[in-house]
CSV table of C-alpha atoms in Angstrom, one decimal:
chain,number,residue,atom,x,y,z
E,1,UNK,CA,-19.6,-4.1,-48.5
E,2,UNK,CA,-19.1,-0.4,-47.9
E,3,UNK,CA,-16.1,0.8,-46.0
E,4,UNK,CA,-16.8,1.6,-42.4
E,5,UNK,CA,-16.8,5.2,-41.3
E,6,UNK,CA,-13.9,6.1,-39.1
E,7,UNK,CA,-13.7,8.4,-36.1
E,8,UNK,CA,-11.0,9.6,-33.8
E,9,UNK,CA,-11.6,11.1,-30.4
E,10,UNK,CA,-9.1,13.7,-29.1
E,11,UNK,CA,-9.7,14.4,-25.4
E,12,UNK,CA,-8.5,17.5,-23.5
E,13,UNK,CA,-9.1,18.5,-19.9
E,14,UNK,CA,-9.9,16.3,-16.8
E,15,UNK,CA,-10.6,12.7,-16.1
E,16,UNK,CA,-14.3,13.4,-16.3
E,17,UNK,CA,-13.9,14.3,-20.0
E,18,UNK,CA,-12.0,11.0,-20.5
E,19,UNK,CA,-15.1,9.1,-19.2
E,20,UNK,CA,-17.3,11.2,-21.6
E,21,UNK,CA,-15.1,10.4,-24.5
E,22,UNK,CA,-15.3,6.7,-23.8
E,23,UNK,CA,-19.1,6.9,-23.7
E,24,UNK,CA,-19.1,8.6,-27.0
E,25,UNK,CA,-16.8,6.0,-28.4
E,26,UNK,CA,-19.2,3.3,-27.1
E,27,UNK,CA,-22.1,4.9,-28.8
E,28,UNK,CA,-20.3,5.4,-32.1
E,29,UNK,CA,-18.9,1.8,-32.2
E,30,UNK,CA,-22.3,0.4,-31.4
E,31,UNK,CA,-23.7,2.2,-34.4
E,32,UNK,CA,-21.0,0.9,-36.8
E,33,UNK,CA,-18.2,3.5,-36.6
E,34,UNK,CA,-14.6,2.3,-36.6
E,35,UNK,CA,-12.6,3.9,-33.8
E,36,UNK,CA,-9.0,4.9,-34.8
E,37,UNK,CA,-6.3,6.5,-32.6
E,38,UNK,CA,-4.9,9.0,-35.1
E,39,UNK,CA,-7.1,11.9,-36.3
E,40,UNK,CA,-5.2,11.7,-39.7
E,41,UNK,CA,-6.7,8.2,-40.2
E,42,UNK,CA,-10.3,9.3,-39.4
E,43,UNK,CA,-13.1,10.5,-41.5
E,44,UNK,CA,-14.2,12.7,-38.6
E,45,UNK,CA,-12.0,14.0,-35.8
E,46,UNK,CA,-14.0,14.7,-32.6
E,47,UNK,CA,-12.3,17.0,-30.1
E,48,UNK,CA,-13.6,16.8,-26.6
E,49,UNK,CA,-12.9,20.3,-25.3
E,50,UNK,CA,-12.2,21.8,-21.9
E,51,UNK,CA,-13.9,25.1,-20.9
E,52,UNK,CA,-12.6,25.6,-17.4
E,53,UNK,CA,-9.9,28.3,-17.6
E,54,UNK,CA,-8.4,30.4,-20.4
E,55,UNK,CA,-5.3,28.2,-20.9
E,56,UNK,CA,-7.5,25.1,-21.2
E,57,UNK,CA,-9.8,26.8,-23.7
E,58,UNK,CA,-6.7,27.9,-25.8
E,59,UNK,CA,-5.5,24.3,-25.8
E,60,UNK,CA,-8.9,23.2,-27.0
E,61,UNK,CA,-8.9,25.8,-29.9
E,62,UNK,CA,-5.4,24.8,-30.8
E,63,UNK,CA,-6.4,21.1,-31.0
E,64,UNK,CA,-9.4,22.0,-33.2
E,65,UNK,CA,-7.2,24.0,-35.5
E,66,UNK,CA,-4.6,21.2,-35.6
E,67,UNK,CA,-7.2,18.7,-36.6
E,68,UNK,CA,-8.6,21.1,-39.2
E,69,UNK,CA,-5.1,21.3,-40.8
E,70,UNK,CA,-5.5,17.6,-41.6
E,71,UNK,CA,-8.4,18.2,-44.0
E,72,UNK,CA,-7.3,18.0,-47.6
E,73,UNK,CA,-4.0,16.2,-46.7
E,74,UNK,CA,-5.3,12.8,-45.7
E,75,UNK,CA,-8.5,11.0,-44.8
E,76,UNK,CA,-10.0,13.6,-42.5
E,77,UNK,CA,-13.1,15.3,-43.9
E,78,UNK,CA,-14.6,16.9,-40.8
E,79,UNK,CA,-13.7,18.3,-37.4
E,80,UNK,CA,-16.3,18.4,-34.6
E,81,UNK,CA,-16.1,20.1,-31.2
E,82,UNK,CA,-17.8,18.5,-28.2
E,83,UNK,CA,-17.3,18.8,-24.5
E,84,UNK,CA,-17.4,21.6,-22.0
E,85,UNK,CA,-16.2,24.4,-24.2
E,86,UNK,CA,-18.7,23.4,-26.9
E,87,UNK,CA,-21.5,23.2,-24.3
E,88,UNK,CA,-20.5,26.5,-22.7
E,89,UNK,CA,-20.3,28.6,-25.8
E,90,UNK,CA,-22.4,26.8,-28.5
E,91,UNK,CA,-23.2,29.2,-31.4
E,92,UNK,CA,-20.6,31.7,-30.2
E,93,UNK,CA,-17.8,29.1,-30.6
E,94,UNK,CA,-19.2,28.0,-34.0
E,95,UNK,CA,-19.2,31.6,-35.3
E,96,UNK,CA,-15.7,32.4,-33.8
E,97,UNK,CA,-14.2,29.1,-35.1
E,98,UNK,CA,-15.5,28.4,-38.6
E,99,UNK,CA,-12.8,25.8,-39.0
E,100,UNK,CA,-15.0,23.5,-36.8
E,101,UNK,CA,-17.6,21.7,-39.0
E,102,UNK,CA,-19.8,21.2,-36.0
E,103,UNK,CA,-20.2,22.3,-32.4
E,104,UNK,CA,-22.2,19.8,-30.4
E,105,UNK,CA,-23.5,20.2,-26.9
E,106,UNK,CA,-24.3,17.5,-24.3
E,107,UNK,CA,-27.9,17.2,-25.6
E,108,UNK,CA,-26.4,15.9,-28.8
E,109,UNK,CA,-24.5,13.0,-27.2
E,110,UNK,CA,-27.3,10.4,-27.4
E,111,UNK,CA,-27.6,11.1,-31.2
E,112,UNK,CA,-23.8,11.5,-31.8
E,113,UNK,CA,-23.8,9.0,-34.7
E,114,UNK,CA,-26.5,10.8,-36.6
E,115,UNK,CA,-24.9,14.2,-35.9
E,116,UNK,CA,-21.6,13.1,-37.3
E,117,UNK,CA,-23.1,11.4,-40.3
E,118,UNK,CA,-25.1,14.6,-41.1
E,119,UNK,CA,-21.9,16.7,-40.9
E,120,UNK,CA,-19.9,14.2,-42.9
E,121,UNK,CA,-22.5,14.2,-45.6
E,122,UNK,CA,-22.2,18.0,-46.0
E,123,UNK,CA,-25.2,18.8,-43.9
E,124,UNK,CA,-25.3,21.4,-41.1
E,125,UNK,CA,-26.4,20.8,-37.5
E,126,UNK,CA,-27.3,24.1,-35.9
E,127,UNK,CA,-25.2,24.8,-32.8
E,128,UNK,CA,-27.2,25.3,-29.6
E,129,UNK,CA,-27.7,28.5,-27.7
E,130,UNK,CA,-26.0,28.0,-24.3
E,131,UNK,CA,-28.3,27.9,-21.2
E,132,UNK,CA,-27.7,27.6,-17.5
E,133,UNK,CA,-27.9,23.8,-17.0
E,134,UNK,CA,-28.5,24.3,-13.2
E,135,UNK,CA,-32.1,25.2,-14.1
E,136,UNK,CA,-32.7,21.9,-15.8
E,137,UNK,CA,-33.2,20.0,-12.6
E,138,UNK,CA,-35.2,20.8,-9.5
E,139,UNK,CA,-33.6,22.9,-6.8
E,140,UNK,CA,-34.3,20.3,-4.2
E,141,UNK,CA,-31.7,17.4,-4.5
E,142,UNK,CA,-34.3,14.9,-3.3
E,143,UNK,CA,-36.5,15.6,-6.4
E,144,UNK,CA,-33.7,15.4,-9.0
E,145,UNK,CA,-33.6,11.7,-9.6
E,146,UNK,CA,-37.1,11.7,-11.0
E,147,UNK,CA,-36.1,14.3,-13.6
E,148,UNK,CA,-32.7,12.8,-14.4
E,149,UNK,CA,-33.9,10.8,-17.4
E,150,UNK,CA,-35.0,14.0,-19.3
E,151,UNK,CA,-31.6,15.7,-18.9
E,152,UNK,CA,-28.4,14.8,-20.8
E,153,UNK,CA,-25.8,13.6,-18.2
E,154,UNK,CA,-22.5,12.7,-20.0
E,155,UNK,CA,-20.8,9.7,-18.5
E,156,UNK,CA,-23.9,8.3,-16.9
E,157,UNK,CA,-24.6,6.1,-19.8
E,158,UNK,CA,-27.7,3.8,-20.3
E,159,UNK,CA,-27.8,0.4,-18.7
E,160,UNK,CA,-29.7,-1.2,-21.7
E,161,UNK,CA,-26.9,-1.7,-24.1
E,162,UNK,CA,-27.0,-2.9,-27.7
E,163,UNK,CA,-26.1,-6.6,-28.0
E,164,UNK,CA,-22.4,-7.2,-28.0
E,165,UNK,CA,-21.3,-3.8,-26.6
E,166,UNK,CA,-20.4,-5.2,-23.2
E,167,UNK,CA,-18.9,-8.7,-22.5
E,168,UNK,CA,-21.6,-11.4,-22.4
E,169,UNK,CA,-19.7,-13.0,-19.5
E,170,UNK,CA,-20.4,-10.2,-17.0
E,171,UNK,CA,-22.8,-7.6,-15.8
E,172,UNK,CA,-23.9,-5.0,-18.3
E,173,UNK,CA,-22.0,-1.8,-18.1
E,174,UNK,CA,-22.9,1.7,-19.2
E,175,UNK,CA,-22.3,2.3,-22.9
E,176,UNK,CA,-18.5,2.7,-23.0
E,177,UNK,CA,-15.4,1.7,-25.0
E,178,UNK,CA,-11.9,1.9,-23.6
E,179,UNK,CA,-9.7,4.2,-25.7
E,180,UNK,CA,-6.4,3.0,-24.4
E,181,UNK,CA,-4.9,-0.1,-22.7
E,182,UNK,CA,-4.1,1.6,-19.4
E,183,UNK,CA,-4.6,-0.5,-16.2
E,184,UNK,CA,-6.3,2.6,-14.7
E,185,UNK,CA,-9.8,3.9,-15.6
E,186,UNK,CA,-12.0,6.7,-14.2
E,187,UNK,CA,-15.6,6.0,-13.2
E,188,UNK,CA,-18.0,8.9,-13.0
E,189,UNK,CA,-19.7,8.9,-9.6
E,190,UNK,CA,-21.9,12.0,-10.2
E,191,UNK,CA,-22.3,15.0,-12.4
E,192,UNK,CA,-22.6,18.7,-11.7
E,193,UNK,CA,-22.1,20.8,-8.6
E,194,UNK,CA,-24.3,22.7,-6.2
E,195,UNK,CA,-21.5,24.8,-4.7
E,196,UNK,CA,-21.3,28.4,-5.7
E,197,UNK,CA,-17.6,29.2,-5.6
E,198,UNK,CA,-17.3,32.8,-6.9
E,199,UNK,CA,-14.4,32.0,-9.3
E,200,UNK,CA,-15.9,28.9,-11.0
E,201,UNK,CA,-18.3,28.7,-14.0
E,202,UNK,CA,-18.5,24.9,-14.1
E,203,UNK,CA,-21.9,24.5,-12.5
E,204,UNK,CA,-23.5,26.7,-15.1
E,205,UNK,CA,-22.6,24.4,-18.0
E,206,UNK,CA,-22.3,21.1,-16.1
E,207,UNK,CA,-25.5,21.6,-14.1
E,208,UNK,CA,-26.7,20.8,-10.6
E,209,UNK,CA,-25.3,17.9,-8.7
E,210,UNK,CA,-26.8,14.5,-9.5
E,211,UNK,CA,-25.5,11.1,-8.3
E,212,UNK,CA,-25.3,7.9,-10.3
E,213,UNK,CA,-27.0,4.9,-8.7
E,214,UNK,CA,-24.6,2.6,-6.8
E,215,UNK,CA,-25.7,-0.3,-8.9
E,216,UNK,CA,-24.6,1.5,-12.1
E,217,UNK,CA,-21.2,2.4,-10.6
E,218,UNK,CA,-20.7,-1.2,-9.4
E,219,UNK,CA,-21.7,-2.7,-12.8
E,220,UNK,CA,-19.4,-0.3,-14.7
E,221,UNK,CA,-16.5,-1.1,-12.3
E,222,UNK,CA,-17.1,-4.9,-12.8
E,223,UNK,CA,-17.1,-4.4,-16.5
E,224,UNK,CA,-13.8,-2.4,-16.4
E,225,UNK,CA,-12.2,-5.1,-14.2
E,226,UNK,CA,-13.2,-7.7,-16.9
E,227,UNK,CA,-11.3,-5.5,-19.4
E,228,UNK,CA,-8.1,-5.8,-17.3
E,229,UNK,CA,-8.4,-2.6,-15.3
E,230,UNK,CA,-6.7,-2.8,-12.0
E,231,UNK,CA,-7.4,0.6,-10.5
E,232,UNK,CA,-10.5,2.8,-10.8
E,233,UNK,CA,-10.6,6.4,-9.9
E,234,UNK,CA,-14.0,7.8,-8.9
E,235,UNK,CA,-14.5,11.2,-10.4
E,236,UNK,CA,-17.1,14.0,-10.3
E,237,UNK,CA,-17.2,17.7,-9.6
E,238,UNK,CA,-17.7,16.9,-5.9
E,239,UNK,CA,-17.5,13.3,-4.6
E,240,UNK,CA,-18.2,14.3,-1.0
E,241,UNK,CA,-21.8,15.2,-2.0
E,242,UNK,CA,-22.4,11.7,-3.4
E,243,UNK,CA,-25.8,10.3,-2.3
E,244,UNK,CA,-27.4,13.5,-1.0
E,245,UNK,CA,-30.0,13.3,-3.9
E,246,UNK,CA,-30.5,9.6,-3.2
E,247,UNK,CA,-31.5,10.1,0.4
E,248,UNK,CA,-28.1,9.0,1.9
E,249,UNK,CA,-25.2,11.5,2.2
E,250,UNK,CA,-23.1,8.6,3.6
E,251,UNK,CA,-23.7,6.4,0.6
E,252,UNK,CA,-20.0,6.7,-0.5
E,253,UNK,CA,-19.0,5.1,2.8
E,254,UNK,CA,-21.0,2.0,2.0
E,255,UNK,CA,-20.2,1.9,-1.7
E,256,UNK,CA,-16.4,1.9,-1.4
E,257,UNK,CA,-16.1,-1.5,0.4
E,258,UNK,CA,-18.3,-3.0,-2.3
E,259,UNK,CA,-16.2,-1.6,-5.1
E,260,UNK,CA,-13.0,-2.9,-3.3
E,261,UNK,CA,-14.4,-6.4,-3.4
E,262,UNK,CA,-14.8,-6.5,-7.2
E,263,UNK,CA,-12.9,-9.4,-8.7
E,264,UNK,CA,-9.7,-8.5,-10.4
E,265,UNK,CA,-9.6,-4.9,-9.0
E,266,UNK,CA,-6.5,-4.0,-7.0
E,267,UNK,CA,-7.1,-0.4,-6.0
E,268,UNK,CA,-10.0,2.1,-5.7
E,269,UNK,CA,-9.2,5.8,-5.6
E,270,UNK,CA,-11.5,8.7,-4.8
E,271,UNK,CA,-10.8,12.2,-6.2
E,272,UNK,CA,-12.3,15.7,-5.9
E,273,UNK,CA,-13.1,16.0,-2.2
E,274,UNK,CA,-14.4,19.1,-0.5
E,275,UNK,CA,-12.7,19.9,2.9
E,276,UNK,CA,-15.9,21.5,4.3
E,277,UNK,CA,-17.8,18.3,3.6
E,278,UNK,CA,-15.4,15.7,4.9
E,279,UNK,CA,-17.0,13.4,7.5
E,280,UNK,CA,-15.4,11.3,10.1
E,281,UNK,CA,-17.0,8.2,8.7
E,282,UNK,CA,-15.7,8.9,5.2
E,283,UNK,CA,-12.2,9.5,6.6
E,284,UNK,CA,-12.4,6.1,8.4
E,285,UNK,CA,-13.4,4.2,5.2
E,286,UNK,CA,-10.7,5.9,3.1
E,287,UNK,CA,-8.0,5.1,5.6
E,288,UNK,CA,-9.0,1.6,6.7
E,289,UNK,CA,-10.6,-0.3,3.8
E,290,UNK,CA,-8.4,-2.8,2.0
E,291,UNK,CA,-7.7,-1.9,-1.6
E,292,UNK,CA,-9.2,1.6,-1.1
E,293,UNK,CA,-6.3,4.1,-1.4
E,294,UNK,CA,-5.7,6.4,1.6
E,295,UNK,CA,-5.6,9.3,-0.8
E,296,UNK,CA,-7.2,12.7,-0.3
E,297,UNK,CA,-7.6,15.1,-3.3
E,298,UNK,CA,-8.8,18.0,-1.2
E,299,UNK,CA,-9.9,21.2,-2.8
E,300,UNK,CA,-8.4,23.8,-0.5
E,301,UNK,CA,-8.0,26.7,-3.0
E,302,UNK,CA,-6.5,29.0,-0.3
E,303,UNK,CA,-6.2,29.1,3.4
E,304,UNK,CA,-6.6,32.8,4.3
E,305,UNK,CA,-10.1,33.3,5.8
E,306,UNK,CA,-10.8,36.6,4.0
E,307,UNK,CA,-9.9,35.1,0.6
E,308,UNK,CA,-11.8,32.0,1.2
E,309,UNK,CA,-14.9,34.0,2.2
E,310,UNK,CA,-14.6,36.0,-1.0
E,311,UNK,CA,-14.4,32.7,-2.9
E,312,UNK,CA,-17.6,31.6,-1.2
E,313,UNK,CA,-15.8,28.9,0.6
E,314,UNK,CA,-15.1,27.8,4.1
E,315,UNK,CA,-12.2,27.0,6.4
E,316,UNK,CA,-8.9,28.5,7.4
E,317,UNK,CA,-5.3,27.4,7.9
E,318,UNK,CA,-5.7,25.9,11.4
E,319,UNK,CA,-8.9,24.0,10.5
E,320,UNK,CA,-7.3,22.6,7.4
E,321,UNK,CA,-4.2,21.5,9.3
E,322,UNK,CA,-6.5,19.8,11.9
E,323,UNK,CA,-8.2,17.9,9.1
E,324,UNK,CA,-4.8,16.7,7.8
E,325,UNK,CA,-3.8,15.7,11.3
E,326,UNK,CA,-6.9,13.7,11.7
E,327,UNK,CA,-6.3,11.9,8.4
E,328,UNK,CA,-2.6,11.1,9.2
E,329,UNK,CA,-3.5,9.9,12.7
E,330,UNK,CA,-5.4,7.2,11.1
E,331,UNK,CA,-3.1,6.6,8.1
E,332,UNK,CA,0.4,8.2,8.4
E,333,UNK,CA,1.2,7.2,4.8
E,334,UNK,CA,-1.9,8.9,3.3
E,335,UNK,CA,-1.4,10.9,0.2
E,336,UNK,CA,-2.8,14.4,0.0
E,337,UNK,CA,-2.9,16.8,-2.9
E,338,UNK,CA,-4.6,20.1,-3.6
E,339,UNK,CA,-4.8,23.1,-5.9
E,340,UNK,CA,-4.5,26.8,-4.9
E,341,UNK,CA,-5.4,30.1,-6.6
E,342,UNK,CA,-3.1,33.0,-5.9
E,343,UNK,CA,-3.7,36.7,-6.8
E,344,UNK,CA,-7.5,36.4,-6.1
E,345,UNK,CA,-9.2,39.9,-6.0
E,346,UNK,CA,-8.4,41.5,-2.7
E,347,UNK,CA,-5.7,39.1,-1.7
E,348,UNK,CA,-3.2,41.0,0.6
E,349,UNK,CA,0.4,40.2,1.3
E,350,UNK,CA,-0.8,39.0,4.7
E,351,UNK,CA,-3.2,36.6,3.0
E,352,UNK,CA,-0.4,35.3,0.8
E,353,UNK,CA,1.8,34.8,3.9
E,354,UNK,CA,-1.1,32.8,5.5
E,355,UNK,CA,-1.3,30.5,2.5
E,356,UNK,CA,2.5,30.0,2.6
E,357,UNK,CA,2.2,29.2,6.3
E,358,UNK,CA,-0.4,26.5,5.5
E,359,UNK,CA,1.8,25.0,2.7
E,360,UNK,CA,4.8,24.9,4.9
E,361,UNK,CA,3.0,22.8,7.5
E,362,UNK,CA,0.6,20.7,5.3
E,363,UNK,CA,3.2,18.2,3.9
E,364,UNK,CA,1.3,17.8,0.7
E,365,UNK,CA,2.4,15.2,-1.9
E,366,UNK,CA,1.3,17.2,-4.9
E,367,UNK,CA,0.4,20.9,-5.2
E,368,UNK,CA,-1.1,22.7,-8.2
E,369,UNK,CA,-0.8,26.5,-8.2
E,370,UNK,CA,-2.8,28.8,-10.5
E,371,UNK,CA,-2.8,32.6,-11.0
E,372,UNK,CA,-6.3,34.1,-10.8
E,373,UNK,CA,-7.9,35.3,-14.0
E,374,UNK,CA,-11.5,36.4,-14.6
E,375,UNK,CA,-13.9,33.7,-15.8
E,376,UNK,CA,-16.9,35.3,-17.6
E,377,UNK,CA,-20.2,34.7,-15.8
E,378,UNK,CA,-18.7,34.3,-12.4
E,379,UNK,CA,-19.2,36.5,-9.4
E,380,UNK,CA,-15.5,37.1,-8.9
E,381,UNK,CA,-15.3,38.6,-12.4
E,382,UNK,CA,-17.4,41.5,-11.1
E,383,UNK,CA,-15.2,42.2,-8.1
E,384,UNK,CA,-13.6,45.7,-8.0
E,385,UNK,CA,-10.4,44.9,-6.1
E,386,UNK,CA,-8.5,43.1,-8.8
E,387,UNK,CA,-4.7,42.8,-8.6
E,388,UNK,CA,-2.5,44.0,-11.4
E,389,UNK,CA,-1.4,41.1,-13.8
E,390,UNK,CA,2.2,41.6,-12.9
E,391,UNK,CA,1.5,41.1,-9.2
E,392,UNK,CA,-0.5,38.0,-9.9
E,393,UNK,CA,2.3,36.6,-12.1
E,394,UNK,CA,4.9,37.4,-9.3
E,395,UNK,CA,2.8,35.7,-6.7
E,396,UNK,CA,2.2,32.7,-9.0
E,397,UNK,CA,6.0,32.3,-9.5
E,398,UNK,CA,6.7,32.7,-5.8
E,399,UNK,CA,4.2,30.2,-4.6
E,400,UNK,CA,5.0,27.7,-7.4
E,401,UNK,CA,8.7,27.8,-6.3
E,402,UNK,CA,7.7,27.1,-2.8
E,403,UNK,CA,5.3,24.3,-3.8
E,404,UNK,CA,8.0,22.6,-5.9
E,405,UNK,CA,10.4,22.7,-3.0
E,406,UNK,CA,7.8,21.4,-0.5
E,407,UNK,CA,6.7,18.5,-2.7
E,408,UNK,CA,10.3,17.4,-3.1
E,409,UNK,CA,10.7,17.5,0.7
E,410,UNK,CA,7.6,15.4,1.1
E,411,UNK,CA,8.9,12.8,-1.4
E,412,UNK,CA,12.1,12.6,0.6
E,413,UNK,CA,10.1,11.9,3.8
E,414,UNK,CA,8.9,8.7,2.1
E,415,UNK,CA,12.4,7.2,1.7
E,416,UNK,CA,12.4,3.9,3.6
E,417,UNK,CA,8.6,3.4,3.2
E,418,UNK,CA,7.2,0.3,1.5
E,419,UNK,CA,4.8,1.2,-1.3
E,420,UNK,CA,2.4,-0.9,-3.4
E,421,UNK,CA,3.1,0.2,-7.0
E,422,UNK,CA,0.8,-0.4,-9.9
E,423,UNK,CA,3.1,-0.8,-13.0
E,424,UNK,CA,1.9,1.5,-15.8
E,425,UNK,CA,4.8,1.4,-18.3
E,426,UNK,CA,7.7,-0.9,-19.1
E,427,UNK,CA,10.3,0.4,-21.5
E,428,UNK,CA,13.8,-0.9,-22.3
E,429,UNK,CA,15.2,2.6,-22.3
E,430,UNK,CA,12.9,4.5,-19.9
E,431,UNK,CA,12.6,1.7,-17.3
E,432,UNK,CA,9.6,0.6,-15.3
E,433,UNK,CA,7.2,3.3,-14.0
E,434,UNK,CA,4.2,3.0,-11.8
E,435,UNK,CA,2.3,4.8,-9.0
E,436,UNK,CA,1.9,4.2,-5.3
E,437,UNK,CA,-1.4,4.6,-3.4
E,438,UNK,CA,-0.5,8.3,-2.7
E,439,UNK,CA,-0.1,9.1,-6.4
E,440,UNK,CA,-3.0,9.7,-8.8
E,441,UNK,CA,-2.5,9.5,-12.6
E,442,UNK,CA,-1.6,12.6,-14.5
E,443,UNK,CA,-1.7,15.0,-11.6
E,444,UNK,CA,0.9,13.6,-9.2
E,445,UNK,CA,4.3,12.1,-9.1
E,446,UNK,CA,5.3,8.5,-10.1
E,447,UNK,CA,7.6,5.7,-9.0
E,448,UNK,CA,10.6,4.5,-10.9
E,449,UNK,CA,11.3,0.8,-10.1
E,450,UNK,CA,15.0,-0.1,-10.0
E,451,UNK,CA,14.3,-3.5,-11.5
E,452,UNK,CA,11.7,-4.6,-14.0
E,453,UNK,CA,12.5,-8.3,-14.0
E,454,UNK,CA,9.2,-10.3,-14.3
E,455,UNK,CA,7.1,-7.1,-14.3
E,456,UNK,CA,4.5,-6.1,-16.9
E,457,UNK,CA,1.9,-3.4,-17.2
E,458,UNK,CA,-1.0,-4.0,-14.7
E,459,UNK,CA,1.1,-5.8,-12.2
E,460,UNK,CA,1.0,-4.7,-8.5
E,461,UNK,CA,4.3,-4.9,-6.7
E,462,UNK,CA,5.6,-4.0,-3.3
E,463,UNK,CA,8.7,-1.9,-3.3
E,464,UNK,CA,10.9,-0.1,-0.8
E,465,UNK,CA,11.5,3.6,-1.5
E,466,UNK,CA,15.3,4.2,-1.8
E,467,UNK,CA,15.5,7.6,-3.4
E,468,UNK,CA,13.7,10.5,-5.0
E,469,UNK,CA,13.8,12.6,-8.2
E,470,UNK,CA,11.9,15.8,-7.3
E,471,UNK,CA,8.3,14.7,-6.6
E,472,UNK,CA,9.0,11.2,-8.0
E,473,UNK,CA,10.2,8.2,-6.0
E,474,UNK,CA,12.8,5.6,-6.8
E,475,UNK,CA,11.9,2.2,-5.3
E,476,UNK,CA,13.4,-1.3,-5.2
E,477,UNK,CA,10.9,-4.2,-5.7
E,478,UNK,CA,10.9,-6.5,-2.7
E,479,UNK,CA,11.9,-10.1,-3.3
E,480,UNK,CA,8.8,-12.4,-3.4
E,481,UNK,CA,6.3,-9.6,-3.9
E,482,UNK,CA,3.2,-11.1,-5.5
E,483,UNK,CA,1.0,-9.0,-7.7
E,484,UNK,CA,-2.2,-10.9,-7.4
E,485,UNK,CA,-2.0,-12.4,-3.9
E,486,UNK,CA,-4.7,-11.6,-1.5
E,487,UNK,CA,-2.0,-10.9,1.1
E,488,UNK,CA,-0.5,-8.1,-1.0
E,489,UNK,CA,-3.9,-6.4,-1.1
E,490,UNK,CA,-4.3,-6.2,2.6
């Protein structure tokens, strides 16, 4: 019997890419490939790239070069680029990076097995010429679902799976294979974005916004719960738009309670929310539904009105603070995080001071700060009033210092609170770590439990916050806290 072909998936970028990698893994395994963790043990190393900002693109290139270095020293015979950077640049990336044996776009995902076999056999698959994916679907959201079947939508996966890919004991899930044993998994709620932020190129290579059907999201969540997942995080470029192309902009409000009732699931988290699209009903559901985390990943980006208008965004400091007051009036313990761009073209010292005013009053649990840089193909790249690089760097350092201080202060405010912690790692030397409802994986802080007796990965435990370490909390498990009890989930 011939030895099975082996493949390793290396994922960079956001949680949306992680979902896409697990769909690719499902497709490959269904076609007979053996998945391995280490690229050195794989016939083909597939690097799922990020194409968002320059730093992420550099990381993607470095990962491809690192995988290429394995060729000739072990089993690895080919290195293939997929993901956003591959989709965004296509032939240009293939010509600039001959070390990659293949550059595959989203349209290649359904035939990923054949593409890799061709490359592994010494054949060549011509890289695509990039196109504006916003033009692949109708302009009207109401007409998009009818055209969705003809457009590649990574992470949306088919419902008609090959036999044996999903557990026979439960509902069929989209074609997907877990790549780690984490008790947390992301679920794609939608793809693409209809917003036209002047600094962002994502819509051009991810396409227009299109929702997944609620039944697909529910089935995938049930399947993940069968695999031992305790928390799901709903991801897309803009979750607040969910349902607008299905005829119900409030669809998320009705879907969340259904997800929370999935057997075995302990927590549902929603990410990527647009402040300008937040609805009172959505806030109510996020702050009052059992097992739905009162967590708000709000894309503020700035708070000075003139800068926001130049970004093609809405709002200002006072309106953003009113939104936060509304959220906290309903759930004082709610977690809030956001990202901000400093040094945007035309940003004045007064604008920066306005952003600092907002940050000082917002009490955010996690803050990401980025210095502006041109992204090709965006409106902002054409603006004339660019700030010198040294000014952008100084402002980035200044606001980053403030953010670090404010996040630590916010963590200290939580001392004395009781938090429900999902245990994610248990180590004899490092101790027991997990996350509370106000902390998303990767982007936010974590909780160090003072005792790990009787705890294991995937357990949910109530604990009292007794200290902090920067943005992280130190918490003491409460005696008698039960991980699986219904009472603990209320």
